[in-house]
N, CA, C and O atoms as a GROMACS GRO file, in nm:
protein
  572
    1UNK      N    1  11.159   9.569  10.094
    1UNK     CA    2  11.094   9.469  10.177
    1UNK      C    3  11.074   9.343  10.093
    1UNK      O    4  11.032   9.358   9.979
    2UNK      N    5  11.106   9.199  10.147
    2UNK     CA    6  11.070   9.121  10.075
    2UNK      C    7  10.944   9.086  10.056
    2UNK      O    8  10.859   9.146  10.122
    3UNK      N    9  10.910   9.005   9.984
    3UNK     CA   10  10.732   8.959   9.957
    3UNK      C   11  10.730   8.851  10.045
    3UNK      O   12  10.809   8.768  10.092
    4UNK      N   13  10.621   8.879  10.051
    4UNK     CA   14  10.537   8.774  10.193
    4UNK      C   15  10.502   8.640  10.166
    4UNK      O   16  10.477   8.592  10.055
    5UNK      N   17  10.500   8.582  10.277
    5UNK     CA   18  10.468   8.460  10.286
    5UNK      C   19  10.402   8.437  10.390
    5UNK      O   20  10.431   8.429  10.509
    6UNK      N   21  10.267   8.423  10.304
    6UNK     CA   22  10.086   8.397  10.404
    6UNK      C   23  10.104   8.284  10.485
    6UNK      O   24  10.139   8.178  10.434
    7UNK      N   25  10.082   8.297  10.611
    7UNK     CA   26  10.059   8.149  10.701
    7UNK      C   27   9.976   8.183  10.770
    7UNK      O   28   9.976   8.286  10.836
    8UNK      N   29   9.857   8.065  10.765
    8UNK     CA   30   9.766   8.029  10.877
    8UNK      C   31   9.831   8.015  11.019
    8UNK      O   32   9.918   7.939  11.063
    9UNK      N   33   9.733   8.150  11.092
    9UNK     CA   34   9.752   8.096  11.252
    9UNK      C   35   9.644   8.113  11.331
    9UNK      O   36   9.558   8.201  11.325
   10UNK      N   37   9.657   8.011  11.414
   10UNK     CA   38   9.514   7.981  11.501
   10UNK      C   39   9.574   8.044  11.638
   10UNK      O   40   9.480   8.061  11.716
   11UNK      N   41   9.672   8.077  11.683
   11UNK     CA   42   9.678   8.111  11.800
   11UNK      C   43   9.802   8.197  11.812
   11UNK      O   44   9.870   8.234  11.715
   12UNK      N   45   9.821   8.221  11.912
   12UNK     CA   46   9.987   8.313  11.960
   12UNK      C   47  10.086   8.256  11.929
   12UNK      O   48  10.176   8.304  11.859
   13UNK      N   49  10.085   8.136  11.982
   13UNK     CA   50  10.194   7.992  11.985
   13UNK      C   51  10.267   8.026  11.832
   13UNK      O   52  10.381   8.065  11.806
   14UNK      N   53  10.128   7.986  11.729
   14UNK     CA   54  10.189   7.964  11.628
   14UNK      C   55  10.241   8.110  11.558
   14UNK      O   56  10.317   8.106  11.461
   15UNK      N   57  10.199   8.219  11.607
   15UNK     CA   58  10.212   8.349  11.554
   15UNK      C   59  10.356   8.365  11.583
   15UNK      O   60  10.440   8.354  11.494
   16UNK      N   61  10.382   8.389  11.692
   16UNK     CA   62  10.530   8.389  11.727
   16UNK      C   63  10.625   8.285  11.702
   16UNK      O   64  10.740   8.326  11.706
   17UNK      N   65  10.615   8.183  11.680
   17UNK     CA   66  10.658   8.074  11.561
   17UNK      C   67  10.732   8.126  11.487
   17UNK      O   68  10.853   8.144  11.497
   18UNK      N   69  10.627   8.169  11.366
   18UNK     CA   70  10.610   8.210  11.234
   18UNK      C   71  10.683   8.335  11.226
   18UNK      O   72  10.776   8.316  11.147
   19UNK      N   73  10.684   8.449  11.267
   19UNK     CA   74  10.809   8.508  11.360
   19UNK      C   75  10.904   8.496  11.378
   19UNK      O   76  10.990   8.564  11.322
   20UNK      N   77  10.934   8.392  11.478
   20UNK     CA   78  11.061   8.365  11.514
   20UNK      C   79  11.151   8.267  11.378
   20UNK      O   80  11.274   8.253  11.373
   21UNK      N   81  11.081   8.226  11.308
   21UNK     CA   82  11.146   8.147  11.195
   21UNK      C   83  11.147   8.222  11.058
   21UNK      O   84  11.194   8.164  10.960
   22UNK      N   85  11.098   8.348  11.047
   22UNK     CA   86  11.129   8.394  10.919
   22UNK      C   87  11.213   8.485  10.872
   22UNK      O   88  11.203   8.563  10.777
   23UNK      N   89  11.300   8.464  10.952
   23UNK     CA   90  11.430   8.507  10.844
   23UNK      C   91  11.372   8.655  10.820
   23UNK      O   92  11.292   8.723  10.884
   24UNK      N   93  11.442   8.678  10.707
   24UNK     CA   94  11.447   8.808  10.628
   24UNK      C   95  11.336   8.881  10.537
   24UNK      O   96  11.328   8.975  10.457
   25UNK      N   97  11.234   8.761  10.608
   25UNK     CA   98  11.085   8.762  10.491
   25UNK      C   99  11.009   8.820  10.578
   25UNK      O  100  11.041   8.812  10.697
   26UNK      N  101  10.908   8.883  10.547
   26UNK     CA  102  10.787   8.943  10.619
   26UNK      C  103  10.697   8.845  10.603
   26UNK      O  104  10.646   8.833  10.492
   27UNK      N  105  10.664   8.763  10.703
   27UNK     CA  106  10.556   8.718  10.686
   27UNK      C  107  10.398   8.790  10.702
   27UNK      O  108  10.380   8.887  10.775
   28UNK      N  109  10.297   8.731  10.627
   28UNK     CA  110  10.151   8.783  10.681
   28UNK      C  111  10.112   8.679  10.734
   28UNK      O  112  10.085   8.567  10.692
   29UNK      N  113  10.110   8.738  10.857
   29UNK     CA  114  10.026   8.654  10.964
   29UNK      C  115   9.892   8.662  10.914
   29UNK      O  116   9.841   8.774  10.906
   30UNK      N  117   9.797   8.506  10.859
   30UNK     CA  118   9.636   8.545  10.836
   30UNK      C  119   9.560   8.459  10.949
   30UNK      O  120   9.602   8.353  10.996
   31UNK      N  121   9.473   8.507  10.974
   31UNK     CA  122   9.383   8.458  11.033
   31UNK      C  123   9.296   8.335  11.022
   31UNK      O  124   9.202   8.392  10.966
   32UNK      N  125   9.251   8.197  11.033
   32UNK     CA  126   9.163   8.137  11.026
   32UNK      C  127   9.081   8.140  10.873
   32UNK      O  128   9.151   8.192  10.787
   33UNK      N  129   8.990   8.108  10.841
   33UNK     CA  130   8.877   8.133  10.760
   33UNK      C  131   8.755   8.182  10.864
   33UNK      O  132   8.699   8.122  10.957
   34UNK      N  133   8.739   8.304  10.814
   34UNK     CA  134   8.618   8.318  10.883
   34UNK      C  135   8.584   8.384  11.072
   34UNK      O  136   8.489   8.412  11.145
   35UNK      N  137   8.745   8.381  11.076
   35UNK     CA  138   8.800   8.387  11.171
   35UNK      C  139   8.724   8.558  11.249
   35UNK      O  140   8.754   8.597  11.362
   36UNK      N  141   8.679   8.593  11.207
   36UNK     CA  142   8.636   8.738  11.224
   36UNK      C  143   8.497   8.729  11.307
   36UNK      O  144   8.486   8.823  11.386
   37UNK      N  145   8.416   8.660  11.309
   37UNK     CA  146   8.269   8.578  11.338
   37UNK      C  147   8.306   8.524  11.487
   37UNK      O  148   8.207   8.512  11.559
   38UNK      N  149   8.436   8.487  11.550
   38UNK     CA  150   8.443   8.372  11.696
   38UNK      C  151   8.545   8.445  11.757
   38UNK      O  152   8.545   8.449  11.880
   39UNK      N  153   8.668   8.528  11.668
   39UNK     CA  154   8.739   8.601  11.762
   39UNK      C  155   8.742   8.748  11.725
   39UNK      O  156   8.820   8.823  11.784
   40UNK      N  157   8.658   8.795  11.625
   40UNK     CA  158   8.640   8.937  11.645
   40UNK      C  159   8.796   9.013  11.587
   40UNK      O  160   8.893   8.960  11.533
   41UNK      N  161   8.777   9.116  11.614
   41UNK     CA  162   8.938   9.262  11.519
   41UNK      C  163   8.958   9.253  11.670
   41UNK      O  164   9.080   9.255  11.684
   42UNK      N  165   8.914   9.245  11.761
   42UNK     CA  166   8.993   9.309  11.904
   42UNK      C  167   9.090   9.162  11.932
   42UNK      O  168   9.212   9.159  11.948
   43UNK      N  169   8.996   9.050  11.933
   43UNK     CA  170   9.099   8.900  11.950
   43UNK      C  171   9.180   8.898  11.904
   43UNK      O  172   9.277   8.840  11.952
   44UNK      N  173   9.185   8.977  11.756
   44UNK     CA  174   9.292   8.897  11.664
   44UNK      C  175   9.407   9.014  11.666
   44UNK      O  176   9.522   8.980  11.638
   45UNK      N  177   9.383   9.124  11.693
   45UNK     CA  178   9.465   9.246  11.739
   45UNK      C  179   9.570   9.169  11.856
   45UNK      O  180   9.692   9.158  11.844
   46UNK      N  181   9.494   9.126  11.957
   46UNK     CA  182   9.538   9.103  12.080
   46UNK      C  183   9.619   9.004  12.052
   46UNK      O  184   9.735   9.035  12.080
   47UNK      N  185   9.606   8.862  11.994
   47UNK     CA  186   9.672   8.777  11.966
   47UNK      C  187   9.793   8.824  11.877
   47UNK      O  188   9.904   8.790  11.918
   48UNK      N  189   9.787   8.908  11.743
   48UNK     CA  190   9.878   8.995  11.686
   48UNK      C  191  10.026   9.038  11.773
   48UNK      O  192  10.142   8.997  11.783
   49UNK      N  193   9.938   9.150  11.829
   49UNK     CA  194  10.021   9.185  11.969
   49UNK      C  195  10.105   9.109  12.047
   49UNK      O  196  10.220   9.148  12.069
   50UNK      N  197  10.057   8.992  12.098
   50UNK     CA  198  10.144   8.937  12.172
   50UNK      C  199  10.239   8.829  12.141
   50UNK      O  200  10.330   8.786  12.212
   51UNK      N  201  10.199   8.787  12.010
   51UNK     CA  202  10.285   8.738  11.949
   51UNK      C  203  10.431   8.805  11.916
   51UNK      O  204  10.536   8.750  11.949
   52UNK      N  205  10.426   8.918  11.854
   52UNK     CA  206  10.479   9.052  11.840
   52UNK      C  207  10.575   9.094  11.932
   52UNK      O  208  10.687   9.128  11.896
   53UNK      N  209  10.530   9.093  12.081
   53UNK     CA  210  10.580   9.112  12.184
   53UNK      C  211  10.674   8.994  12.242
   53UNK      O  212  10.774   9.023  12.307
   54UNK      N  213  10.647   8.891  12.221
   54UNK     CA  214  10.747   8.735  12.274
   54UNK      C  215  10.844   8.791  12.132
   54UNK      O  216  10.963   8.804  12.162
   55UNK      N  217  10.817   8.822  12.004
   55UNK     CA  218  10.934   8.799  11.876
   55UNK      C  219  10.932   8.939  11.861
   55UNK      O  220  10.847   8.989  11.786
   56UNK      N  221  11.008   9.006  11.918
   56UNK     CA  222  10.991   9.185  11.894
   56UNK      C  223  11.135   9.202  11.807
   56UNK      O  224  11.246   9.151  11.822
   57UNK      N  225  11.071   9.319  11.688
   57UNK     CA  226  11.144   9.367  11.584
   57UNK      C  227  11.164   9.288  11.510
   57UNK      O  228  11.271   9.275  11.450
   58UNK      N  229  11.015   9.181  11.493
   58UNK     CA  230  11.070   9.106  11.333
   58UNK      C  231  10.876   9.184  11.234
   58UNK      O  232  10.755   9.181  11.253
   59UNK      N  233  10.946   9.223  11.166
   59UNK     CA  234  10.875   9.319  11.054
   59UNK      C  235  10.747   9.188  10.995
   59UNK      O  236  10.776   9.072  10.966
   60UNK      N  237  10.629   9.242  10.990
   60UNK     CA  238  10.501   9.142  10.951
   60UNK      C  239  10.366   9.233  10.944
   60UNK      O  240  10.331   9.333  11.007
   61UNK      N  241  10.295   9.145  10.825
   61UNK     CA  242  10.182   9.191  10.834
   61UNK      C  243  10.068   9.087  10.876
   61UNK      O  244  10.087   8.966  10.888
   62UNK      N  245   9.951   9.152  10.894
   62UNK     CA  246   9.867   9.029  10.960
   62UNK      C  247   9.723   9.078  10.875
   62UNK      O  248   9.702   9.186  10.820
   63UNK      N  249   9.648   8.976  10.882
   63UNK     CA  250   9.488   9.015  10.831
   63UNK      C  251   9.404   8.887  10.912
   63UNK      O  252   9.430   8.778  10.964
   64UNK      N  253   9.295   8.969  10.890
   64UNK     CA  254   9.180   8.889  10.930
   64UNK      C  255   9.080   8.899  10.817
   64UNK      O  256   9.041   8.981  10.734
   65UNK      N  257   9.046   8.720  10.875
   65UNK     CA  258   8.950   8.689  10.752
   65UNK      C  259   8.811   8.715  10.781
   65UNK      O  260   8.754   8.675  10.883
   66UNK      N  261   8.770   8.765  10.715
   66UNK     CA  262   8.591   8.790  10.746
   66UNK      C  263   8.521   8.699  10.677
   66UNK      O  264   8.399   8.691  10.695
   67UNK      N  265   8.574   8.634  10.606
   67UNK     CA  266   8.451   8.527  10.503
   67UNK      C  267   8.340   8.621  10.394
   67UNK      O  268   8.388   8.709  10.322
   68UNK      N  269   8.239   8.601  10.392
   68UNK     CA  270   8.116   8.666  10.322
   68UNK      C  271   8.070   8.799  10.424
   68UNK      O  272   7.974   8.863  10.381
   69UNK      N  273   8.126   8.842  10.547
   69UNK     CA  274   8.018   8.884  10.596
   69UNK      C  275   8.075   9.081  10.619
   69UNK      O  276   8.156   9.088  10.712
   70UNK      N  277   8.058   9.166  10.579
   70UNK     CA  278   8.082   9.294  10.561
   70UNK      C  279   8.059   9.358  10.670
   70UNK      O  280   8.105   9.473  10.666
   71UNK      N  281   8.008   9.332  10.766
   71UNK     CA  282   7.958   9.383  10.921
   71UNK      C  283   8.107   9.363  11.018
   71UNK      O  284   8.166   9.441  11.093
   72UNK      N  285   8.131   9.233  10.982
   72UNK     CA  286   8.272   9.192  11.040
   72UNK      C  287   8.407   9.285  11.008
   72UNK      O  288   8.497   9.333  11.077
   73UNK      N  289   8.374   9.284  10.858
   73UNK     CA  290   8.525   9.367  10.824
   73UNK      C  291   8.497   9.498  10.834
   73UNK      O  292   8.604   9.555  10.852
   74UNK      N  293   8.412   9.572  10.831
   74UNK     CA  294   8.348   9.728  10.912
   74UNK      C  295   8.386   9.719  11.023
   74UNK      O  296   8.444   9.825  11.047
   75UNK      N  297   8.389   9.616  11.162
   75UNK     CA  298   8.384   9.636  11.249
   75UNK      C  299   8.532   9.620  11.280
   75UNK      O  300   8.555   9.653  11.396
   76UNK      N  301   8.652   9.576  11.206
   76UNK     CA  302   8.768   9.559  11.170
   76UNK      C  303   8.840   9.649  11.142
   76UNK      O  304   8.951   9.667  11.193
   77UNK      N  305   8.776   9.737  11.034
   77UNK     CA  306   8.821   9.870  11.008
   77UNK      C  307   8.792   9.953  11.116
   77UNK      O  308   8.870  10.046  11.131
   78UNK      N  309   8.682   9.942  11.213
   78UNK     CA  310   8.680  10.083  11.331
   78UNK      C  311   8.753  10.035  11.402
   78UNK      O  312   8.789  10.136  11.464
   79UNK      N  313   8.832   9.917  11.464
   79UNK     CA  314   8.905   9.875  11.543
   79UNK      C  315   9.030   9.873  11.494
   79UNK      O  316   9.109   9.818  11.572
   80UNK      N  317   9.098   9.929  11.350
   80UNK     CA  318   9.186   9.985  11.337
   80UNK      C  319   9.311   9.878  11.232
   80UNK      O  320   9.419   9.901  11.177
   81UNK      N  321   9.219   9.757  11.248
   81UNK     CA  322   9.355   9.639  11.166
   81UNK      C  323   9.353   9.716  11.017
   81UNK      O  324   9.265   9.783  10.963
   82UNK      N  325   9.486   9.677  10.975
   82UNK     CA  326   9.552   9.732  10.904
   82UNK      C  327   9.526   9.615  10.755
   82UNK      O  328   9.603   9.622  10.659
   83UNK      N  329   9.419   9.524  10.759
   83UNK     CA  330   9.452   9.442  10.682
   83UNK      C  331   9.322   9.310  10.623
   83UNK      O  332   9.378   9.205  10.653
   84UNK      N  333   9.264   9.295  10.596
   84UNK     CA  334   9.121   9.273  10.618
   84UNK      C  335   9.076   9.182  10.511
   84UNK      O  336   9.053   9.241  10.405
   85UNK      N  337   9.051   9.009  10.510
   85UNK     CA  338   9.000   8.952  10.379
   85UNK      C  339   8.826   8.952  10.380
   85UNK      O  340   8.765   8.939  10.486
   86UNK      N  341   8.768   8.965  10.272
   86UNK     CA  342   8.602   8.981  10.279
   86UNK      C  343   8.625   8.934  10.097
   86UNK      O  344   8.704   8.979  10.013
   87UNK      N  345   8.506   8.811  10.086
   87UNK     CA  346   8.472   8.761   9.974
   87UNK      C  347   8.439   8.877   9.896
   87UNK      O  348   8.342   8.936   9.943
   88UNK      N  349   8.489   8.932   9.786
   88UNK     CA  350   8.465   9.032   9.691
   88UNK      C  351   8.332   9.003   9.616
   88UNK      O  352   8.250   9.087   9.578
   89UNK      N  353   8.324   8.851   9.599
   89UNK     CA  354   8.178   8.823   9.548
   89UNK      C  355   8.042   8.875   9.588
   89UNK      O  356   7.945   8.878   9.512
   90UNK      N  357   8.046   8.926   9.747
   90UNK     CA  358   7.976   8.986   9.810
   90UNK      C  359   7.898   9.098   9.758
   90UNK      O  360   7.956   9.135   9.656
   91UNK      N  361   7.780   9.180   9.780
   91UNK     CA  362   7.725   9.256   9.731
   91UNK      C  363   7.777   9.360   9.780
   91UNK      O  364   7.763   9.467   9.720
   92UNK      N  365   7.851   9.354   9.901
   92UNK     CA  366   7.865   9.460   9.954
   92UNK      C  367   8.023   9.500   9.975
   92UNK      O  368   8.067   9.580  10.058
   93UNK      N  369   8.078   9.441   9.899
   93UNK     CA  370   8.256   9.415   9.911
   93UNK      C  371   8.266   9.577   9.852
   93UNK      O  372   8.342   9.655   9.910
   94UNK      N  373   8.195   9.617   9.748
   94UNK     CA  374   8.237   9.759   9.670
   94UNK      C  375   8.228   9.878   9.809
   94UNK      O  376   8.340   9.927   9.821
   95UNK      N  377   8.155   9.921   9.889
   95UNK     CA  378   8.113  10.007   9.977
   95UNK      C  379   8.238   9.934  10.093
   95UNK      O  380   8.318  10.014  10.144
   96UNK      N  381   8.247   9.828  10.120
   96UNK     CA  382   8.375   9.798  10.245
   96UNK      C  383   8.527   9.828  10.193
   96UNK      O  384   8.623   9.850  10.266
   97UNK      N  385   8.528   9.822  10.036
   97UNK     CA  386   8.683   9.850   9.960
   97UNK      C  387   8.659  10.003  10.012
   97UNK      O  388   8.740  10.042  10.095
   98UNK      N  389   8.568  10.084   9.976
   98UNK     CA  390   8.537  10.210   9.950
   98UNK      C  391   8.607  10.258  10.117
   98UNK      O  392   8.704  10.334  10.124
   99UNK      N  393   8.550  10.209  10.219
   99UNK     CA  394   8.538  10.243  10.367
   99UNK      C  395   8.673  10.223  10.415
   99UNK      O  396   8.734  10.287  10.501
  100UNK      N  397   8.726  10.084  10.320
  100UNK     CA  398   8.885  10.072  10.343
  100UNK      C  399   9.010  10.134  10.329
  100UNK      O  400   9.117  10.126  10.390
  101UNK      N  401   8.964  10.205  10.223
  101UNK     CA  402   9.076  10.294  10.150
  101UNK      C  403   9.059  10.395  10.236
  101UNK      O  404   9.146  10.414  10.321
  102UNK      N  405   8.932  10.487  10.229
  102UNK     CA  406   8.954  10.608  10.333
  102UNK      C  407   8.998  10.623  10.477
  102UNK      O  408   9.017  10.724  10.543
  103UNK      N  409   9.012  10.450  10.517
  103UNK     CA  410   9.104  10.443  10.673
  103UNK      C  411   9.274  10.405  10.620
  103UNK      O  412   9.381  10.385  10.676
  104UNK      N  413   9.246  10.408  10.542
  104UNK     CA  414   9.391  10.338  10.482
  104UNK      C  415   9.448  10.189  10.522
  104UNK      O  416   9.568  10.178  10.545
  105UNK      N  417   9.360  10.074  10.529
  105UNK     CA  418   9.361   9.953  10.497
  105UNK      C  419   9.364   9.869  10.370
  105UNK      O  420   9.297   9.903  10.272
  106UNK      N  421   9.439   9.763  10.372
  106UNK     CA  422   9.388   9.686  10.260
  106UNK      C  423   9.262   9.604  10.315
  106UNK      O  424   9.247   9.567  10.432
  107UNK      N  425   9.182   9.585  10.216
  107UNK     CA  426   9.087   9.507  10.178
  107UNK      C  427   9.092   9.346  10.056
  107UNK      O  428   9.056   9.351   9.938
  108UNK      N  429   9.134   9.246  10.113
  108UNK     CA  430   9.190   9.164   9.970
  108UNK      C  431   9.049   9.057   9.983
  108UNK      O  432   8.998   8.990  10.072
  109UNK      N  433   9.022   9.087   9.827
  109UNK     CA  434   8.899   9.004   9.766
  109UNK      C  435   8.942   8.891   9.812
  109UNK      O  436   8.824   8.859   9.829
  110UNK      N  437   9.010   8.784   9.855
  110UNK     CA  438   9.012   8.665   9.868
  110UNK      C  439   9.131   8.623   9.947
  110UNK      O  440   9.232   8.692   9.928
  111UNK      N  441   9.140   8.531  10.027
  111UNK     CA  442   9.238   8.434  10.069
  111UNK      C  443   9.304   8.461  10.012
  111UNK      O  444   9.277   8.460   9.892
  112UNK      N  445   9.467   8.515  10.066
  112UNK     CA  446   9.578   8.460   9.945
  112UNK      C  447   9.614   8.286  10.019
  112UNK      O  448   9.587   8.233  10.127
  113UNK      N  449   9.675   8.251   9.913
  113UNK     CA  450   9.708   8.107   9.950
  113UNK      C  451   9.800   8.093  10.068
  113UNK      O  452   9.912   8.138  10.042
  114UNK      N  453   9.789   8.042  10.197
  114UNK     CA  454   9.879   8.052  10.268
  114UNK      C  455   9.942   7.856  10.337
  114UNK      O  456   9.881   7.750  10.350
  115UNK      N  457  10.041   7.885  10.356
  115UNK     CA  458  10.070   7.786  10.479
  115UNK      C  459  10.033   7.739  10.595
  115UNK      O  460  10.056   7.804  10.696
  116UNK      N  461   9.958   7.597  10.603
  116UNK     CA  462   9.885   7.591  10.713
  116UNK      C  463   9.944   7.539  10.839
  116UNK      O  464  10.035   7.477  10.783
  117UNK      N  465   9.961   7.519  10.944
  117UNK     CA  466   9.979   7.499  11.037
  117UNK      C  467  10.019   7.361  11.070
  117UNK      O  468  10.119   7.294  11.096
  118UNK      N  469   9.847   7.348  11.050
  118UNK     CA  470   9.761   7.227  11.092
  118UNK      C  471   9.892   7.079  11.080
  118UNK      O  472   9.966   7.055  10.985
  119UNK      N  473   9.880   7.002  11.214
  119UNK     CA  474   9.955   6.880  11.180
  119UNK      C  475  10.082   6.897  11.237
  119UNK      O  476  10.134   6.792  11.275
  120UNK      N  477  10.178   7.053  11.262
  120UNK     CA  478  10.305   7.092  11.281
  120UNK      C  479  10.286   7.083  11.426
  120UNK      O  480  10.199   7.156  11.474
  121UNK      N  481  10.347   7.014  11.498
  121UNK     CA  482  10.365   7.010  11.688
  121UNK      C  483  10.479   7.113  11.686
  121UNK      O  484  10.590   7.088  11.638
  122UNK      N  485  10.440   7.252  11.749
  122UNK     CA  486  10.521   7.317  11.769
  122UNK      C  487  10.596   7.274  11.919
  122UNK      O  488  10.706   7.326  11.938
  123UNK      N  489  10.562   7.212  11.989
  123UNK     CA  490  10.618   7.174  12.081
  123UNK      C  491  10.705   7.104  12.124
  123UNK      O  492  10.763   7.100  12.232
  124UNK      N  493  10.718   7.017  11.980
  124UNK     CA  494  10.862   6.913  11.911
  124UNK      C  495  10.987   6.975  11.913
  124UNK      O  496  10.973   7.085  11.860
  125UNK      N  497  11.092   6.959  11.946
  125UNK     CA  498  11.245   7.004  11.916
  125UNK      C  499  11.194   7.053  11.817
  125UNK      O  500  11.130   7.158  11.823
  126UNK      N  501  11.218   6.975  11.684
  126UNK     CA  502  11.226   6.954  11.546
  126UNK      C  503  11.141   7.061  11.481
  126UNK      O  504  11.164   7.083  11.362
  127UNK      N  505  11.025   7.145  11.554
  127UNK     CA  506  10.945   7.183  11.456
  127UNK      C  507  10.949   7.348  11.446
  127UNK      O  508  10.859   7.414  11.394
  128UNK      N  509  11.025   7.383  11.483
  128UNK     CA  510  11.085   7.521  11.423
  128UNK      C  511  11.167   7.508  11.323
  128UNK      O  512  11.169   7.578  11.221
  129UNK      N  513  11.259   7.389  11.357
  129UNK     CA  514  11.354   7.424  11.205
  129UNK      C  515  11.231   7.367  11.073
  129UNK      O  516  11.232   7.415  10.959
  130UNK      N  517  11.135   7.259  11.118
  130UNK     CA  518  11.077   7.228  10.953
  130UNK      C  519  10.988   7.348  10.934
  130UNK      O  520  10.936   7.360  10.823
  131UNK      N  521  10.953   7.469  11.056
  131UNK     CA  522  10.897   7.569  11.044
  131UNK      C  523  10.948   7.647  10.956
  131UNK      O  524  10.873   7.685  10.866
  132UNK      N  525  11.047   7.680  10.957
  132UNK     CA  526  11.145   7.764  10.858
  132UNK      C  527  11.154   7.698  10.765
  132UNK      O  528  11.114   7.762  10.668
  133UNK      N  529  11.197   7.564  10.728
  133UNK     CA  530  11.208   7.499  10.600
  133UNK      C  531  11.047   7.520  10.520
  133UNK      O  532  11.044   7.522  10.397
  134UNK      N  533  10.921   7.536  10.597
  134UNK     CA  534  10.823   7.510  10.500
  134UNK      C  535  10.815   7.664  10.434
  134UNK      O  536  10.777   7.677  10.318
  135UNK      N  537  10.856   7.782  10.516
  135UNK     CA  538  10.842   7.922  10.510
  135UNK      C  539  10.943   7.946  10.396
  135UNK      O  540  10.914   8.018  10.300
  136UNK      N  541  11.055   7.888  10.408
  136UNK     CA  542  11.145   7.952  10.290
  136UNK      C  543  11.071   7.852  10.200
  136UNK      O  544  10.974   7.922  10.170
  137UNK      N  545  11.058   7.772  10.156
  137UNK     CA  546  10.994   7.674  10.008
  137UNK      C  547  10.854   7.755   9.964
  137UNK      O  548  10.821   7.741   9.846
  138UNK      N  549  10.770   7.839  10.049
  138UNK     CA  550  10.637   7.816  10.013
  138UNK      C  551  10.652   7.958   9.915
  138UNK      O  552  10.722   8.060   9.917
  139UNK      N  553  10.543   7.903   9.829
  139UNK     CA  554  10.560   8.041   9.752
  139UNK      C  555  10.530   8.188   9.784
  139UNK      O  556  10.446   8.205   9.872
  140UNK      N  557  10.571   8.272   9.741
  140UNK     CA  558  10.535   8.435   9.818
  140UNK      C  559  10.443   8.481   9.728
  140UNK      O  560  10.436   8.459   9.607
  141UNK      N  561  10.367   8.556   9.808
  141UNK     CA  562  10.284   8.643   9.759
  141UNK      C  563  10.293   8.785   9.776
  141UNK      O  564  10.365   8.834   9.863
  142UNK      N  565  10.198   8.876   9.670
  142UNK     CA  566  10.226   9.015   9.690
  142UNK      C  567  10.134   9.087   9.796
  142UNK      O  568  10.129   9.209   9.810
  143UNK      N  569  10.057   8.989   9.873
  143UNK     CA  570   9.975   9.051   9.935
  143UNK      C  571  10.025   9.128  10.064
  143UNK      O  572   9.946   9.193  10.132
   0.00000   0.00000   0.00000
């Protein structure tokens, strides 16, 4: 499998995008900052999903960001995502790694650096192909 390449997505639109333009790479679909607090593991499941479903059989992982708050990414893990960011600085990051592993999720101490969106009119001719051009340039990560 190749290594990933993190991109910010705020919605379906851009999920299936990101999808439809990556080639041979797995992208990780991430979530927002904080994103866990306004649309919840079931929103971001759902949005997952249907992205998924418009670009079917292109291989990806996705996470949601919880920010500081450990209630969020608990409630992430019973709803089953496979993938989960929570500030490790947290007091309580040790007991949510702990809760993570025994569902068999990752848990990643921090943001990996991703590709943002923001500014790209997916609605432009033009902005799928600079979609793909920013996806192959950006650097990969192992997350």
């Amino acid at each position: 499998m190749n290594s990933a390449v993190a991109v910010e997505v705020r919605d379906t639109a851009e999920a299936a995008a990101v999808l439809a333009t990556a080639g041979a790479l797995v992208p990780l679909l991430l979530s927002p900052p904080g994103a866990a607090a306004w649309l919840g593991p079931h929103g971001w499941a759902a949005l997952i999903a249907e992205a998924a479903a418009r670009v079917p059989g292109v291989a990806h992982r996705h996470a949601l960001d919880c920010a500081a708050a450990p209630g969020h990414a608990l409630a992430g893990l019973r709803a089953g995502l496979p993938c989960l960011v929570l500030d490790g600085r947290h007091p309580g990051f040790p007991a949510v790694a702990a809760a993570a592993a025994e569902a068999g999720a990752a848990l990643l101490p921090e943001r990996p650096k991703a590709l943002n969106l923001a500014g790209l009119d997916l609605g432009r001719p033009a902005a799928l192909a600079r979609l793909r051009a920013l996806i192959a340039a950006w650097p990969r990560s192992g997350a």
